[in-house]
PDB file of C-alpha atoms in Angstrom:
ATOM      1  CA  MET U   1     127.407 167.306 107.666  1.00  0.00           C
ATOM      2  CA  ARG U   2     125.429 164.088 107.506  1.00  0.00           C
ATOM      3  CA  LYS U   3     124.860 162.163 110.749  1.00  0.00           C
ATOM      4  CA  ILE U   4     126.559 158.898 111.577  1.00  0.00           C
ATOM      5  CA  GLY U   5     124.638 156.458 113.766  1.00  0.00           C
ATOM      6  CA  ILE U   6     124.850 153.103 115.489  1.00  0.00           C
ATOM      7  CA  ASN U   7     122.549 150.505 117.017  1.00  0.00           C
ATOM      8  CA  LEU U   8     121.881 150.533 120.736  1.00  0.00           C
ATOM      9  CA  HIS U   9     124.215 148.191 122.650  1.00  0.00           C
ATOM     10  CA  ALA U  10     126.400 147.082 119.779  1.00  0.00           C
ATOM     11  CA  VAL U  11     128.678 146.046 122.645  1.00  0.00           C
ATOM     12  CA  GLN U  12     127.779 144.913 126.127  1.00  0.00           C
ATOM     13  CA  GLY U  13     128.736 146.177 129.567  1.00  0.00           C
ATOM     14  CA  LEU U  14     127.126 149.628 129.577  1.00  0.00           C
ATOM     15  CA  THR U  15     123.731 150.791 130.748  1.00  0.00           C
ATOM     16  CA  ASP U  16     121.473 152.530 128.234  1.00  0.00           C
ATOM     17  CA  GLU U  17     122.503 155.930 129.543  1.00  0.00           C
ATOM     18  CA  GLU U  18     126.204 155.079 129.592  1.00  0.00           C
ATOM     19  CA  TYR U  19     126.032 153.716 126.072  1.00  0.00           C
ATOM     20  CA  ILE U  20     124.149 156.678 124.616  1.00  0.00           C
ATOM     21  CA  ARG U  21     126.427 159.141 126.419  1.00  0.00           C
ATOM     22  CA  GLU U  22     129.579 157.404 125.212  1.00  0.00           C
ATOM     23  CA  MET U  23     128.383 156.903 121.643  1.00  0.00           C
ATOM     24  CA  ALA U  24     127.621 160.626 121.487  1.00  0.00           C
ATOM     25  CA  ALA U  25     131.067 161.395 122.869  1.00  0.00           C
ATOM     26  CA  ALA U  26     132.605 159.156 120.179  1.00  0.00           C
ATOM     27  CA  GLY U  27     130.915 161.236 117.459  1.00  0.00           C
ATOM     28  CA  PHE U  28     127.640 159.425 116.760  1.00  0.00           C
ATOM     29  CA  SER U  29     124.575 161.639 116.498  1.00  0.00           C
ATOM     30  CA  ALA U  30     121.933 159.068 115.549  1.00  0.00           C
ATOM     31  CA  MET U  31     120.787 155.711 116.901  1.00  0.00           C
ATOM     32  CA  PHE U  32     118.375 152.856 116.356  1.00  0.00           C
ATOM     33  CA  SER U  33     117.263 149.946 118.503  1.00  0.00           C
ATOM     34  CA  GLY U  34     115.056 146.930 118.474  1.00  0.00           C
ATOM     35  CA  VAL U  35     111.778 146.850 120.358  1.00  0.00           C
ATOM     36  CA  LEU U  36     112.345 147.362 124.095  1.00  0.00           C
ATOM     37  CA  GLU U  37     110.073 147.073 127.093  1.00  0.00           C
ATOM     38  CA  ASP U  38     107.737 150.068 126.875  1.00  0.00           C
ATOM     39  CA  ALA U  39     109.128 152.078 129.796  1.00  0.00           C
ATOM     40  CA  ARG U  40     112.698 151.462 128.668  1.00  0.00           C
ATOM     41  CA  GLN U  41     111.796 152.464 125.111  1.00  0.00           C
ATOM     42  CA  ALA U  42     110.388 155.783 126.276  1.00  0.00           C
ATOM     43  CA  ALA U  43     113.382 156.341 128.559  1.00  0.00           C
ATOM     44  CA  ALA U  44     115.766 155.671 125.673  1.00  0.00           C
ATOM     45  CA  GLY U  45     114.022 158.397 123.703  1.00  0.00           C
ATOM     46  CA  GLU U  46     114.497 160.800 126.587  1.00  0.00           C
ATOM     47  CA  LEU U  47     118.180 159.860 126.865  1.00  0.00           C
ATOM     48  CA  CYS U  48     118.717 160.464 123.170  1.00  0.00           C
ATOM     49  CA  ALA U  49     117.182 163.923 123.510  1.00  0.00           C
ATOM     50  CA  ARG U  50     119.376 164.643 126.529  1.00  0.00           C
ATOM     51  CA  TYR U  51     122.591 163.740 124.730  1.00  0.00           C
ATOM     52  CA  GLY U  52     121.753 165.229 121.352  1.00  0.00           C
ATOM     53  CA  VAL U  53     121.240 161.907 119.546  1.00  0.00           C
ATOM     54  CA  ALA U  54     118.458 161.396 116.997  1.00  0.00           C
ATOM     55  CA  TYR U  55     116.484 158.231 117.752  1.00  0.00           C
ATOM     56  CA  GLU U  56     115.819 157.515 114.111  1.00  0.00           C
ATOM     57  CA  THR U  57     114.389 154.027 113.796  1.00  0.00           C
ATOM     58  CA  ILE U  58     113.130 150.988 115.687  1.00  0.00           C
ATOM     59  CA  HIS U  59     113.642 147.571 114.142  1.00  0.00           C
ATOM     60  CA  ALA U  60     110.607 145.310 114.299  1.00  0.00           C
ATOM     61  CA  PRO U  61     110.960 141.675 115.395  1.00  0.00           C
ATOM     62  CA  PHE U  62     111.615 139.387 112.441  1.00  0.00           C
ATOM     63  CA  ASN U  63     112.008 135.828 113.708  1.00  0.00           C
ATOM     64  CA  THR U  64     108.375 135.007 112.888  1.00  0.00           C
ATOM     65  CA  ILE U  65     107.927 137.397 109.959  1.00  0.00           C
ATOM     66  CA  ASN U  66     107.124 134.582 107.503  1.00  0.00           C
ATOM     67  CA  ASN U  67     103.904 134.024 109.459  1.00  0.00           C
ATOM     68  CA  MET U  68     102.586 137.288 108.016  1.00  0.00           C
ATOM     69  CA  TRP U  69     101.971 135.411 104.749  1.00  0.00           C
ATOM     70  CA  LEU U  70     100.144 132.495 106.394  1.00  0.00           C
ATOM     71  CA  SER U  71      96.572 132.225 107.595  1.00  0.00           C
ATOM     72  CA  GLY U  72      95.854 131.621 111.255  1.00  0.00           C
ATOM     73  CA  GLU U  73      96.555 133.055 114.684  1.00  0.00           C
ATOM     74  CA  ASP U  74     100.345 132.878 114.361  1.00  0.00           C
ATOM     75  CA  GLY U  75     100.157 135.383 111.532  1.00  0.00           C
ATOM     76  CA  GLU U  76      97.901 137.671 113.545  1.00  0.00           C
ATOM     77  CA  ALA U  77     100.297 137.443 116.499  1.00  0.00           C
ATOM     78  CA  THR U  78     103.143 138.570 114.246  1.00  0.00           C
ATOM     79  CA  TYR U  79     100.971 141.411 112.957  1.00  0.00           C
ATOM     80  CA  ARG U  80     100.393 142.521 116.559  1.00  0.00           C
ATOM     81  CA  ASP U  81     104.158 142.445 117.165  1.00  0.00           C
ATOM     82  CA  LEU U  82     104.576 144.810 114.224  1.00  0.00           C
ATOM     83  CA  THR U  83     101.875 147.211 115.391  1.00  0.00           C
ATOM     84  CA  HIS U  84     103.503 147.159 118.827  1.00  0.00           C
ATOM     85  CA  THR U  85     106.711 148.280 117.118  1.00  0.00           C
ATOM     86  CA  ILE U  86     104.828 151.218 115.625  1.00  0.00           C
ATOM     87  CA  ASP U  87     103.428 152.080 119.064  1.00  0.00           C
ATOM     88  CA  ASN U  88     106.947 152.032 120.480  1.00  0.00           C
ATOM     89  CA  CYS U  89     108.133 154.382 117.749  1.00  0.00           C
ATOM     90  CA  VAL U  90     105.567 156.829 119.093  1.00  0.00           C
ATOM     91  CA  LEU U  91     106.735 156.215 122.676  1.00  0.00           C
ATOM     92  CA  ALA U  92     110.375 156.847 121.820  1.00  0.00           C
ATOM     93  CA  GLY U  93     109.849 159.621 119.290  1.00  0.00           C
ATOM     94  CA  ALA U  94     111.420 157.491 116.538  1.00  0.00           C
ATOM     95  CA  PRO U  95     109.868 158.362 113.165  1.00  0.00           C
ATOM     96  CA  ILE U  96     110.569 155.120 111.259  1.00  0.00           C
ATOM     97  CA  ALA U  97     109.926 151.426 111.889  1.00  0.00           C
ATOM     98  CA  ILE U  98     112.099 148.966 109.953  1.00  0.00           C
ATOM     99  CA  VAL U  99     110.364 145.783 108.845  1.00  0.00           C
ATOM    100  CA  HIS U 100     111.493 142.638 107.031  1.00  0.00           C
ATOM    101  CA  LEU U 101     109.188 141.032 104.485  1.00  0.00           C
ATOM    102  CA  SER U 102     110.585 137.507 104.686  1.00  0.00           C
ATOM    103  CA  SER U 103     113.178 135.385 106.428  1.00  0.00           C
ATOM    104  CA  GLY U 104     115.389 132.527 105.308  1.00  0.00           C
ATOM    105  CA  MET U 105     116.047 130.902 101.958  1.00  0.00           C
ATOM    106  CA  LYS U 106     112.588 129.357 101.498  1.00  0.00           C
ATOM    107  CA  PRO U 107     109.954 131.760 102.814  1.00  0.00           C
ATOM    108  CA  PRO U 108     106.264 131.314 102.001  1.00  0.00           C
ATOM    109  CA  SER U 109     104.941 132.561  98.701  1.00  0.00           C
ATOM    110  CA  ILE U 110     103.256 135.937  98.505  1.00  0.00           C
ATOM    111  CA  THR U 111      99.628 135.369  99.500  1.00  0.00           C
ATOM    112  CA  ASP U 112      96.409 137.357  99.648  1.00  0.00           C
ATOM    113  CA  THR U 113      96.482 136.917 103.436  1.00  0.00           C
ATOM    114  CA  GLY U 114      99.904 138.539 103.637  1.00  0.00           C
ATOM    115  CA  ARG U 115      98.986 141.320 101.250  1.00  0.00           C
ATOM    116  CA  GLU U 116      95.994 142.177 103.416  1.00  0.00           C
ATOM    117  CA  ARG U 117      98.041 142.136 106.642  1.00  0.00           C
ATOM    118  CA  PHE U 118     100.787 144.357 105.280  1.00  0.00           C
ATOM    119  CA  ALA U 119      98.154 146.758 103.900  1.00  0.00           C
ATOM    120  CA  ARG U 120      96.655 146.949 107.388  1.00  0.00           C
ATOM    121  CA  LEU U 121     100.116 147.557 108.816  1.00  0.00           C
ATOM    122  CA  VAL U 122     100.828 150.421 106.439  1.00  0.00           C
ATOM    123  CA  GLU U 123      97.459 151.962 107.280  1.00  0.00           C
ATOM    124  CA  TYR U 124      98.253 151.635 110.991  1.00  0.00           C
ATOM    125  CA  THR U 125     101.611 153.388 110.583  1.00  0.00           C
ATOM    126  CA  GLU U 126      99.918 156.263 108.791  1.00  0.00           C
ATOM    127  CA  GLN U 127      97.370 156.602 111.584  1.00  0.00           C
ATOM    128  CA  LYS U 128     100.254 156.874 114.063  1.00  0.00           C
ATOM    129  CA  ASN U 129     102.180 159.363 111.887  1.00  0.00           C
ATOM    130  CA  VAL U 130     105.090 156.929 111.572  1.00  0.00           C
ATOM    131  CA  LYS U 131     106.860 155.701 108.444  1.00  0.00           C
ATOM    132  CA  ILE U 132     107.670 152.102 107.616  1.00  0.00           C
ATOM    133  CA  ALA U 133     110.911 151.112 105.896  1.00  0.00           C
ATOM    134  CA  PHE U 134     111.090 147.724 104.224  1.00  0.00           C
ATOM    135  CA  GLU U 135     114.587 146.229 104.342  1.00  0.00           C
ATOM    136  CA  ASN U 136     116.275 144.031 101.745  1.00  0.00           C
ATOM    137  CA  GLN U 137     116.850 140.456 102.820  1.00  0.00           C
ATOM    138  CA  ARG U 138     117.255 137.447 100.521  1.00  0.00           C
ATOM    139  CA  MET U 139     114.045 137.555  98.491  1.00  0.00           C
ATOM    140  CA  LEU U 140     113.512 140.111  95.747  1.00  0.00           C
ATOM    141  CA  ALA U 141     109.859 139.315  95.004  1.00  0.00           C
ATOM    142  CA  ASN U 142     108.532 140.362  98.413  1.00  0.00           C
ATOM    143  CA  ILE U 143     110.173 143.764  98.471  1.00  0.00           C
ATOM    144  CA  ALA U 144     109.362 144.400  94.813  1.00  0.00           C
ATOM    145  CA  TRP U 145     105.702 143.642  95.586  1.00  0.00           C
ATOM    146  CA  ALA U 146     105.762 146.081  98.513  1.00  0.00           C
ATOM    147  CA  PHE U 147     107.138 149.005  96.515  1.00  0.00           C
ATOM    148  CA  GLU U 148     104.854 148.330  93.574  1.00  0.00           C
ATOM    149  CA  THR U 149     101.876 148.242  95.950  1.00  0.00           C
ATOM    150  CA  PHE U 150     102.576 150.998  98.476  1.00  0.00           C
ATOM    151  CA  LEU U 151     103.349 154.215  96.629  1.00  0.00           C
ATOM    152  CA  GLN U 152     102.681 156.603  99.504  1.00  0.00           C
ATOM    153  CA  ASP U 153     105.419 158.664 101.176  1.00  0.00           C
ATOM    154  CA  SER U 154     104.877 156.811 104.447  1.00  0.00           C
ATOM    155  CA  VAL U 155     106.555 153.717 102.945  1.00  0.00           C
ATOM    156  CA  GLY U 156     110.252 153.736 102.189  1.00  0.00           C
ATOM    157  CA  PHE U 157     113.339 151.595 101.718  1.00  0.00           C
ATOM    158  CA  CYS U 158     115.997 150.629 104.253  1.00  0.00           C
ATOM    159  CA  TRP U 159     119.125 149.651 102.322  1.00  0.00           C
ATOM    160  CA  ASP U 160     121.206 147.076 104.174  1.00  0.00           C
ATOM    161  CA  CYS U 161     124.502 146.871 102.304  1.00  0.00           C
ATOM    162  CA  GLY U 162     125.749 144.090 104.581  1.00  0.00           C
ATOM    163  CA  HIS U 163     122.820 141.922 103.523  1.00  0.00           C
ATOM    164  CA  GLU U 164     123.695 142.564  99.905  1.00  0.00           C
ATOM    165  CA  PHE U 165     127.262 141.454 100.561  1.00  0.00           C
ATOM    166  CA  CYS U 166     126.378 138.093 102.124  1.00  0.00           C
ATOM    167  CA  PHE U 167     122.798 137.213 101.124  1.00  0.00           C
ATOM    168  CA  THR U 168     122.549 138.370  97.493  1.00  0.00           C
ATOM    169  CA  PRO U 169     126.060 138.923  96.096  1.00  0.00           C
ATOM    170  CA  GLY U 170     125.818 140.387  92.611  1.00  0.00           C
ATOM    171  CA  ARG U 171     122.270 141.693  93.125  1.00  0.00           C
ATOM    172  CA  HIS U 172     122.050 145.433  93.741  1.00  0.00           C
ATOM    173  CA  TYR U 173     118.928 146.826  95.383  1.00  0.00           C
ATOM    174  CA  MET U 174     119.621 150.546  95.171  1.00  0.00           C
ATOM    175  CA  PRO U 175     119.103 150.817  91.384  1.00  0.00           C
ATOM    176  CA  LEU U 176     115.694 149.233  91.947  1.00  0.00           C
ATOM    177  CA  PHE U 177     114.494 150.961  95.104  1.00  0.00           C
ATOM    178  CA  GLY U 178     116.959 153.754  95.846  1.00  0.00           C
ATOM    179  CA  SER U 179     114.419 156.440  94.970  1.00  0.00           C
ATOM    180  CA  ARG U 180     112.485 155.286  98.075  1.00  0.00           C
ATOM    181  CA  LEU U 181     115.509 155.254 100.413  1.00  0.00           C
ATOM    182  CA  ILE U 182     114.790 156.720 103.865  1.00  0.00           C
ATOM    183  CA  CYS U 183     117.331 154.940 106.096  1.00  0.00           C
ATOM    184  CA  THR U 184     120.358 152.668 106.010  1.00  0.00           C
ATOM    185  CA  HIS U 185     121.893 149.682 107.771  1.00  0.00           C
ATOM    186  CA  ILE U 186     125.630 149.582 107.241  1.00  0.00           C
ATOM    187  CA  HIS U 187     127.903 146.732 108.222  1.00  0.00           C
ATOM    188  CA  ASP U 188     130.567 144.485 106.776  1.00  0.00           C
ATOM    189  CA  ASN U 189     130.665 140.752 106.147  1.00  0.00           C
ATOM    190  CA  THR U 190     133.111 138.063 105.114  1.00  0.00           C
ATOM    191  CA  THR U 191     133.077 136.235 101.787  1.00  0.00           C
ATOM    192  CA  VAL U 192     131.042 133.373 103.278  1.00  0.00           C
ATOM    193  CA  PHE U 193     127.636 133.233 101.561  1.00  0.00           C
ATOM    194  CA  ASN U 194     124.659 133.632 103.912  1.00  0.00           C
ATOM    195  CA  GLU U 195     126.843 134.394 106.959  1.00  0.00           C
ATOM    196  CA  ASP U 196     125.645 137.713 108.324  1.00  0.00           C
ATOM    197  CA  SER U 197     128.525 138.727 110.604  1.00  0.00           C
ATOM    198  CA  HIS U 198     127.689 142.411 111.260  1.00  0.00           C
ATOM    199  CA  LEU U 199     131.295 143.544 111.311  1.00  0.00           C
ATOM    200  CA  ILE U 200     132.471 147.138 111.568  1.00  0.00           C
ATOM    201  CA  PRO U 201     132.891 148.540 108.033  1.00  0.00           C
ATOM    202  CA  PHE U 202     136.316 147.818 106.516  1.00  0.00           C
ATOM    203  CA  ASP U 203     136.866 144.809 108.807  1.00  0.00           C
ATOM    204  CA  GLY U 204     135.500 142.318 106.268  1.00  0.00           C
ATOM    205  CA  ALA U 205     135.302 141.889 102.514  1.00  0.00           C
ATOM    206  CA  GLY U 206     132.576 144.410 101.638  1.00  0.00           C
ATOM    207  CA  ASP U 207     133.073 146.928  98.840  1.00  0.00           C
ATOM    208  CA  PHE U 208     132.622 150.264 100.569  1.00  0.00           C
ATOM    209  CA  ALA U 209     133.821 152.234  97.570  1.00  0.00           C
ATOM    210  CA  TYR U 210     130.679 150.897  95.889  1.00  0.00           C
ATOM    211  CA  VAL U 211     128.570 151.799  98.960  1.00  0.00           C
ATOM    212  CA  ALA U 212     129.943 155.353  99.027  1.00  0.00           C
ATOM    213  CA  GLU U 213     129.456 155.864  95.295  1.00  0.00           C
ATOM    214  CA  THR U 214     125.943 154.435  95.422  1.00  0.00           C
ATOM    215  CA  LEU U 215     124.918 156.721  98.276  1.00  0.00           C
ATOM    216  CA  ARG U 216     126.613 159.755  96.735  1.00  0.00           C
ATOM    217  CA  THR U 217     124.807 159.381  93.416  1.00  0.00           C
ATOM    218  CA  SER U 218     121.442 158.482  94.967  1.00  0.00           C
ATOM    219  CA  GLY U 219     120.807 161.916  96.444  1.00  0.00           C
ATOM    220  CA  TYR U 220     120.171 160.389  99.878  1.00  0.00           C
ATOM    221  CA  SER U 221     121.179 162.865 102.594  1.00  0.00           C
ATOM    222  CA  GLY U 222     120.177 160.897 105.693  1.00  0.00           C
ATOM    223  CA  SER U 223     122.399 159.262 108.261  1.00  0.00           C
ATOM    224  CA  LEU U 224     124.906 156.468 107.779  1.00  0.00           C
ATOM    225  CA  MET U 225     123.594 154.003 110.356  1.00  0.00           C
ATOM    226  CA  LEU U 226     125.851 151.191 111.511  1.00  0.00           C
ATOM    227  CA  GLU U 227     124.263 147.873 112.474  1.00  0.00           C
ATOM    228  CA  ILE U 228     127.160 146.074 114.099  1.00  0.00           C
ATOM    229  CA  GLY U 229     128.070 143.827 116.990  1.00  0.00           C
ATOM    230  CA  ASN U 230     129.552 140.353 116.511  1.00  0.00           C
ATOM    231  CA  ARG U 231     130.501 139.264 120.022  1.00  0.00           C
ATOM    232  CA  GLU U 232     132.730 136.535 118.595  1.00  0.00           C
ATOM    233  CA  ARG U 233     134.911 139.115 116.837  1.00  0.00           C
ATOM    234  CA  TYR U 234     134.712 142.031 119.276  1.00  0.00           C
ATOM    235  CA  GLY U 235     133.542 140.459 122.536  1.00  0.00           C
ATOM    236  CA  THR U 236     136.790 141.056 124.416  1.00  0.00           C
ATOM    237  CA  MET U 237     137.218 144.609 123.154  1.00  0.00           C
ATOM    238  CA  ASP U 238     136.787 147.488 125.596  1.00  0.00           C
ATOM    239  CA  PRO U 239     133.347 149.037 124.922  1.00  0.00           C
ATOM    240  CA  LEU U 240     134.681 152.568 124.594  1.00  0.00           C
ATOM    241  CA  ALA U 241     137.450 151.446 122.248  1.00  0.00           C
ATOM    242  CA  PHE U 242     134.838 149.630 120.177  1.00  0.00           C
ATOM    243  CA  LEU U 243     132.704 152.761 119.883  1.00  0.00           C
ATOM    244  CA  GLU U 244     135.737 154.826 118.888  1.00  0.00           C
ATOM    245  CA  LYS U 245     136.712 152.267 116.227  1.00  0.00           C
ATOM    246  CA  ALA U 246     133.157 152.142 114.919  1.00  0.00           C
ATOM    247  CA  ALA U 247     132.877 155.942 114.790  1.00  0.00           C
ATOM    248  CA  ALA U 248     136.169 156.169 112.908  1.00  0.00           C
ATOM    249  CA  ALA U 249     134.908 153.664 110.334  1.00  0.00           C
ATOM    250  CA  ALA U 250     131.604 155.518 109.926  1.00  0.00           C
ATOM    251  CA  GLY U 251     133.509 158.784 109.611  1.00  0.00           C
ATOM    252  CA  LYS U 252     135.722 157.259 106.929  1.00  0.00           C
ATOM    253  CA  LEU U 253     132.674 156.149 104.963  1.00  0.00           C
ATOM    254  CA  ARG U 254     131.151 159.612 105.310  1.00  0.00           C
ATOM    255  CA  GLN U 255     134.374 161.122 103.966  1.00  0.00           C
ATOM    256  CA  MET U 256     134.290 158.712 101.030  1.00  0.00           C
ATOM    257  CA  THR U 257     130.622 159.528 100.386  1.00  0.00           C
ATOM    258  CA  ASP U 258     130.527 163.270 100.938  1.00  0.00           C
ATOM    259  CA  GLY U 259     134.121 164.460 101.068  1.00  0.00           C
ATOM    260  CA  THR U 260     133.530 165.819 104.584  1.00  0.00           C
TER     261      THR U 260
END
């Protein structure tokens, strides 16, 4: 049976150990996080091992990702943030780093500077025996460039269906890049364009029959990884009740996808 997973601290009020213990008890067997302080990152990996949870991915910082395409020290600082993410994958025992290629509606154009930096980043991940997964955002050109350029097995695709719902309605990324799929980000959104709400699946307007059919026909056998939170919607909900609701939604999607 395929794993279902969830991001670390999708709700507040629990320590790392409490959260990982309770998410495992709710039925999750995989997890991802953002970049944590080094000691905490390593400890999270140990906690996942203790509670039988696969620490599958670490999400790289993305607020300054557009700097990767620009010359100057700001771009090099962002590059160092990304290599630090790779280092933390090694610390935590997480095999995949998830990286955006752009941010916002008007990112910089693809440049030789950016091409060179991302090539260095891919080389660095290979040296560390880590994979990099590029995630769909708003821009098609950046991710198309990446998959046309980096053909090696160490580079794969992270399909974020929630981003498709709100950022690029009508554009489907899996027919383009699904053969490179190595991880998922699954969440729901409303019908408001460009509003990334990160709702529990089936709480918004997303088409999860389409998600299930797309995953079923793709041949992907990896986990269904929720990327949820939304304090405005769920902030008053008991953390354990939230995890149970989230696990039920992930289980429903697994049933729709696999029949199990």
